[in-house]
Amino acid sequence: MRVTQAYFYRRSSGRFYARIRVPEALQPHFRTQELRRSLNTTDRALACHLALAVALQWKAEFVRLGGD
């Protein structure tokens, strides 16, 4: 299984968002190349932990659907 990089970024509002690339085989299912979700925090350390949790949920969904 190929590792898909997950990371987070901060918008101009100061809030952090998680982001992950959708495996090519699953892009028709999700109808997008990338998933994004607000982490509802402006704290960088907390965002790092939350982004990891979100990425694990997304990766589990990718595996469940039979993607990379």
Short mmCIF file of C-alpha atoms in Angstrom, two decimals:
data_model
loop_
_atom_site.label_atom_id
_atom_site.label_comp_id
_atom_site.label_asym_id
_atom_site.label_seq_id
_atom_site.Cartn_x
_atom_site.Cartn_y
_atom_site.Cartn_z
CA MET A 1 0.00 0.00 0.00
CA ARG A 2 1.36 3.41 -0.95
CA VAL A 3 1.60 6.01 1.81
CA THR A 4 -0.58 9.05 1.15
CA GLN A 5 0.72 12.20 2.79
CA ALA A 6 -1.68 13.97 5.12
CA TYR A 7 -0.97 17.39 6.46
CA PHE A 8 -2.58 20.49 7.82
CA TYR A 9 -2.51 24.14 6.94
CA ARG A 10 -3.71 27.44 8.38
CA ARG A 11 -6.18 29.69 6.60
CA SER A 12 -6.09 33.48 6.85
CA SER A 13 -8.75 33.22 9.58
CA GLY A 14 -6.13 31.49 11.75
CA ARG A 15 -7.98 28.16 11.81
CA PHE A 16 -6.19 24.97 10.86
CA TYR A 17 -7.48 22.48 8.29
CA ALA A 18 -6.50 18.88 7.59
CA ARG A 19 -5.91 17.90 3.99
CA ILE A 20 -5.18 14.58 2.25
CA ARG A 21 -4.95 13.50 -1.37
CA VAL A 22 -7.58 10.96 -2.43
CA PRO A 23 -6.10 7.88 -4.16
CA GLU A 24 -6.71 8.05 -7.90
CA ALA A 25 -8.86 4.90 -7.88
CA LEU A 26 -11.24 6.49 -5.34
CA GLN A 27 -11.48 9.96 -6.84
CA PRO A 28 -14.68 9.09 -8.76
CA HIS A 29 -16.28 7.95 -5.48
CA PHE A 30 -15.32 11.12 -3.58
CA ARG A 31 -15.71 13.35 -6.67
CA THR A 32 -12.56 15.23 -5.70
CA GLN A 33 -8.78 14.83 -5.69
CA GLU A 34 -8.37 16.12 -2.15
CA LEU A 35 -10.29 15.95 1.14
CA ARG A 36 -10.26 18.89 3.55
CA ARG A 37 -11.71 19.31 7.02
CA SER A 38 -11.59 22.10 9.57
CA LEU A 39 -9.79 21.15 12.76
CA ASN A 40 -11.66 23.90 14.65
CA THR A 41 -8.55 25.20 16.35
CA THR A 42 -6.02 27.98 16.03
CA ASP A 43 -3.46 26.10 18.17
CA ARG A 44 -0.72 24.56 16.03
CA ALA A 45 0.23 21.79 18.49
CA LEU A 46 -3.37 20.68 18.86
CA ALA A 47 -3.89 20.87 15.09
CA CYS A 48 -0.97 18.48 14.58
CA HIS A 49 -2.64 15.83 16.78
CA LEU A 50 -6.10 16.40 15.33
CA ALA A 51 -4.79 16.20 11.76
CA LEU A 52 -3.28 12.80 12.51
CA ALA A 53 -6.60 11.52 13.88
CA VAL A 54 -8.48 12.82 10.83
CA ALA A 55 -5.91 11.30 8.47
CA LEU A 56 -6.30 7.91 10.16
CA GLN A 57 -10.08 8.08 9.68
CA TRP A 58 -9.65 8.97 6.00
CA LYS A 59 -7.08 6.22 5.45
CA ALA A 60 -9.41 3.67 7.08
CA GLU A 61 -12.16 4.77 4.71
CA PHE A 62 -9.79 4.43 1.73
CA VAL A 63 -8.94 0.87 2.79
CA ARG A 64 -12.60 0.02 3.38
CA LEU A 65 -13.44 1.21 -0.13
CA GLY A 66 -10.56 -0.74 -1.63
CA GLY A 67 -8.28 2.12 -2.57
CA ASP A 68 -4.54 2.56 -2.02
#
